[in-house]
Amino acid sequence: AYPSTPSSFFHLLRAQGRSANRKPLVVFTPKSMLRSPMCVSMLPELTDGRFYPVLGDGGVDPASVRRVVITSGKLCHDILRERDAKGVRDVAVVRLERYYPFPGAELQAALLQYPVTAEIAWAQEEPKNMGAWRFIRERFLDGDVQGFERRPLQYIGRAPSASPAPGSNKVHVREQEELVAKAFA
């Protein structure tokens, strides 16, 4: 799982604790999200909410969307911050909060809100040969997201690499800025 809000993390842990099915829960959340002003939840989201494996984008008019970017974790906050700074209103960001079991029906419902002509892209921070790209692509090709098997899924991320990080903070920052810019190209 890759929760991107405090309420999502809370309800994920709560659901795991209350589940009769005892399986390990692996949660990926970067420490940088602890102090992010975009990573907040209101009290009613904690008291009245539940875990949603897919979070849609309420910040855009679905009819005007030309591209849907599916992503998870910290990267969604980076893309949303840049979108708001540039005033872009035709790119929707859909957050995948859990990878397994794959929420195909929930992702399908989120994608059906947007025009059939909208491009669909997966964005990740990791290089192409790492991260969730292949797993997500296979879910689309195998029909886990029904109705989207024949629609091309674009990749937004770093080029394949032998190393998960470039080793230089300057290079990392530059690559991150390029990656976020690709979400709007």
CSV table of C-alpha atoms in Angstrom, one decimal:
chain,number,residue,atom,x,y,z
A,1,ALA,CA,0.0,0.0,0.0
A,2,TYR,CA,1.1,3.6,-0.6
A,3,PRO,CA,-1.3,5.9,1.4
A,4,SER,CA,-1.0,9.5,0.5
A,5,THR,CA,-3.1,11.1,3.3
A,6,PRO,CA,-3.2,10.7,7.0
A,7,SER,CA,-6.8,9.4,6.8
A,8,SER,CA,-5.9,6.9,4.2
A,9,PHE,CA,-3.1,5.6,6.3
A,10,PHE,CA,-5.3,5.5,9.5
A,11,HIS,CA,-8.1,3.6,7.8
A,12,LEU,CA,-5.6,1.2,6.1
A,13,LEU,CA,-4.2,0.3,9.4
A,14,ARG,CA,-7.6,0.1,11.0
A,15,ALA,CA,-8.9,-2.2,8.2
A,16,GLN,CA,-5.8,-4.4,8.5
A,17,GLY,CA,-6.2,-4.7,12.3
A,18,ARG,CA,-9.9,-5.6,12.1
A,19,SER,CA,-9.5,-8.1,9.2
A,20,ALA,CA,-9.9,-11.8,9.9
A,21,ASN,CA,-7.5,-12.5,7.1
A,22,ARG,CA,-4.1,-12.3,8.7
A,23,LYS,CA,-1.6,-11.3,6.0
A,24,PRO,CA,1.4,-9.0,6.2
A,25,LEU,CA,0.8,-5.4,5.3
A,26,VAL,CA,3.6,-3.6,3.6
A,27,VAL,CA,3.3,0.2,3.6
A,28,PHE,CA,5.5,2.6,1.6
A,29,THR,CA,5.4,6.2,2.8
A,30,PRO,CA,8.3,8.6,2.6
A,31,LYS,CA,9.2,10.7,5.7
A,32,SER,CA,8.9,13.9,3.6
A,33,MET,CA,5.2,13.5,3.6
A,34,LEU,CA,5.1,13.9,7.4
A,35,ARG,CA,5.5,17.7,7.2
A,36,SER,CA,4.0,18.3,3.7
A,37,PRO,CA,1.3,21.0,3.8
A,38,MET,CA,-0.5,19.1,1.1
A,39,CYS,CA,-0.6,15.9,3.1
A,40,VAL,CA,-3.5,16.7,5.5
A,41,SER,CA,-6.8,15.2,6.5
A,42,MET,CA,-9.8,16.8,8.2
A,43,LEU,CA,-11.2,15.3,11.4
A,44,PRO,CA,-14.4,14.0,9.7
A,45,GLU,CA,-12.2,12.1,7.2
A,46,LEU,CA,-10.7,10.2,10.2
A,47,THR,CA,-13.8,9.7,12.2
A,48,ASP,CA,-16.4,9.0,9.5
A,49,GLY,CA,-14.2,7.8,6.6
A,50,ARG,CA,-12.9,4.4,5.4
A,51,PHE,CA,-10.0,3.2,3.3
A,52,TYR,CA,-10.3,4.0,-0.4
A,53,PRO,CA,-7.8,2.1,-2.5
A,54,VAL,CA,-8.2,4.7,-5.3
A,55,LEU,CA,-8.6,8.4,-4.8
A,56,GLY,CA,-10.1,10.4,-7.6
A,57,ASP,CA,-9.3,14.0,-8.4
A,58,GLY,CA,-11.9,16.5,-7.2
A,59,GLY,CA,-9.8,19.5,-8.3
A,60,VAL,CA,-10.7,19.4,-12.1
A,61,ASP,CA,-13.8,19.3,-14.2
A,62,PRO,CA,-13.9,15.7,-15.5
A,63,ALA,CA,-15.4,16.8,-18.9
A,64,SER,CA,-12.3,19.1,-19.6
A,65,VAL,CA,-9.6,16.5,-18.8
A,66,ARG,CA,-7.2,15.6,-21.7
A,67,ARG,CA,-4.9,13.4,-19.6
A,68,VAL,CA,-5.3,11.3,-16.5
A,69,VAL,CA,-2.1,10.6,-14.5
A,70,ILE,CA,-2.3,7.6,-12.2
A,71,THR,CA,0.3,7.7,-9.5
A,72,SER,CA,0.9,7.0,-5.8
A,73,GLY,CA,2.6,8.3,-2.8
A,74,LYS,CA,4.7,11.5,-2.6
A,75,LEU,CA,4.8,12.0,-6.4
A,76,CYS,CA,1.1,12.7,-6.5
A,77,HIS,CA,1.7,15.7,-4.2
A,78,ASP,CA,4.5,17.0,-6.4
A,79,ILE,CA,2.3,16.8,-9.5
A,80,LEU,CA,-0.6,18.4,-7.8
A,81,ARG,CA,1.6,21.2,-6.4
A,82,GLU,CA,3.0,21.9,-9.9
A,83,ARG,CA,-0.5,21.7,-11.5
A,84,ASP,CA,-1.8,24.3,-9.0
A,85,ALA,CA,1.2,26.5,-9.5
A,86,LYS,CA,0.8,26.5,-13.3
A,87,GLY,CA,-3.0,26.7,-13.2
A,88,VAL,CA,-3.4,23.6,-15.4
A,89,ARG,CA,-7.0,22.4,-15.3
A,90,ASP,CA,-7.0,19.6,-18.0
A,91,VAL,CA,-4.8,17.0,-16.2
A,92,ALA,CA,-6.4,14.8,-13.5
A,93,VAL,CA,-4.3,13.0,-10.9
A,94,VAL,CA,-5.7,9.7,-9.7
A,95,ARG,CA,-4.0,8.2,-6.7
A,96,LEU,CA,-3.5,4.4,-6.4
A,97,GLU,CA,-3.4,3.9,-2.6
A,98,ARG,CA,-3.1,0.1,-2.7
A,99,TYR,CA,-1.4,-2.2,-5.2
A,100,TYR,CA,-2.5,-5.6,-3.9
A,101,PRO,CA,-5.1,-6.9,-4.0
A,102,PHE,CA,-5.3,-4.7,-7.1
A,103,PRO,CA,-8.4,-2.4,-7.0
A,104,GLY,CA,-9.3,-2.9,-10.7
A,105,ALA,CA,-13.0,-2.1,-10.3
A,106,GLU,CA,-12.3,1.1,-8.2
A,107,LEU,CA,-9.7,2.3,-10.7
A,108,GLN,CA,-12.1,1.6,-13.6
A,109,ALA,CA,-14.8,3.6,-11.9
A,110,ALA,CA,-12.4,6.5,-11.4
A,111,LEU,CA,-11.2,6.5,-15.0
A,112,LEU,CA,-14.8,6.3,-16.4
A,113,GLN,CA,-15.4,9.8,-15.1
A,114,TYR,CA,-13.1,11.2,-17.8
A,115,PRO,CA,-13.6,11.5,-21.6
A,116,VAL,CA,-12.8,8.4,-23.7
A,117,THR,CA,-10.3,10.6,-25.6
A,118,ALA,CA,-8.3,11.4,-22.4
A,119,GLU,CA,-4.7,9.9,-22.4
A,120,ILE,CA,-4.0,7.6,-19.5
A,121,ALA,CA,-0.5,7.6,-18.0
A,122,TRP,CA,1.3,6.0,-15.1
A,123,ALA,CA,3.8,8.1,-13.2
A,124,GLN,CA,6.5,6.9,-10.8
A,125,GLU,CA,9.7,8.2,-9.3
A,126,GLU,CA,11.7,5.0,-9.8
A,127,PRO,CA,13.5,4.1,-13.0
A,128,LYS,CA,11.4,2.3,-15.6
A,129,ASN,CA,12.9,-1.1,-14.8
A,130,MET,CA,12.0,-0.7,-11.1
A,131,GLY,CA,9.0,0.4,-9.2
A,132,ALA,CA,5.4,-0.6,-10.1
A,133,TRP,CA,5.4,0.2,-13.9
A,134,ARG,CA,5.4,-3.4,-15.1
A,135,PHE,CA,2.9,-4.5,-12.5
A,136,ILE,CA,0.5,-1.7,-13.4
A,137,ARG,CA,0.9,-2.2,-17.1
A,138,GLU,CA,0.1,-5.9,-16.8
A,139,ARG,CA,-3.0,-5.1,-14.8
A,140,PHE,CA,-4.2,-3.0,-17.7
A,141,LEU,CA,-3.2,-5.6,-20.4
A,142,ASP,CA,-4.8,-8.5,-18.5
A,143,GLY,CA,-8.1,-6.7,-18.2
A,144,ASP,CA,-8.1,-6.1,-14.5
A,145,VAL,CA,-9.2,-2.6,-15.3
A,146,GLN,CA,-12.1,-3.6,-17.6
A,147,GLY,CA,-12.7,-1.6,-20.7
A,148,PHE,CA,-9.1,-0.2,-20.8
A,149,GLU,CA,-7.3,-3.3,-22.2
A,150,ARG,CA,-6.8,-1.7,-25.6
A,151,ARG,CA,-6.1,1.9,-24.5
A,152,PRO,CA,-2.4,2.7,-24.4
A,153,LEU,CA,-1.0,3.3,-21.0
A,154,GLN,CA,1.9,5.9,-21.2
A,155,TYR,CA,4.9,5.8,-18.9
A,156,ILE,CA,6.1,8.9,-17.0
A,157,GLY,CA,9.2,8.4,-15.1
A,158,ARG,CA,13.0,8.0,-15.2
A,159,ALA,CA,14.8,6.0,-17.8
A,160,PRO,CA,15.9,2.4,-17.0
A,161,SER,CA,18.9,2.4,-14.6
A,162,ALA,CA,21.1,0.0,-12.7
A,163,SER,CA,20.7,2.2,-9.6
A,164,PRO,CA,17.5,3.4,-8.0
A,165,ALA,CA,19.0,6.9,-7.4
A,166,PRO,CA,21.4,9.0,-9.4
A,167,GLY,CA,23.8,9.5,-6.4
A,168,SER,CA,23.8,13.3,-6.7
A,169,ASN,CA,21.1,15.6,-5.1
A,170,LYS,CA,21.4,18.1,-8.0
A,171,VAL,CA,20.8,15.4,-10.6
A,172,HIS,CA,17.9,14.0,-8.5
A,173,VAL,CA,16.2,17.4,-8.2
A,174,ARG,CA,16.6,18.0,-12.0
A,175,GLU,CA,15.3,14.6,-12.8
A,176,GLN,CA,12.3,15.1,-10.5
A,177,GLU,CA,11.5,18.4,-12.0
A,178,GLU,CA,11.6,16.9,-15.5
A,179,LEU,CA,9.5,14.0,-14.4
A,180,VAL,CA,6.8,16.3,-13.0
A,181,ALA,CA,6.9,18.4,-16.1
A,182,LYS,CA,6.2,15.3,-18.2
A,183,ALA,CA,2.9,14.8,-16.5
A,184,PHE,CA,1.6,18.0,-18.3
A,185,ALA,CA,3.3,17.5,-21.7
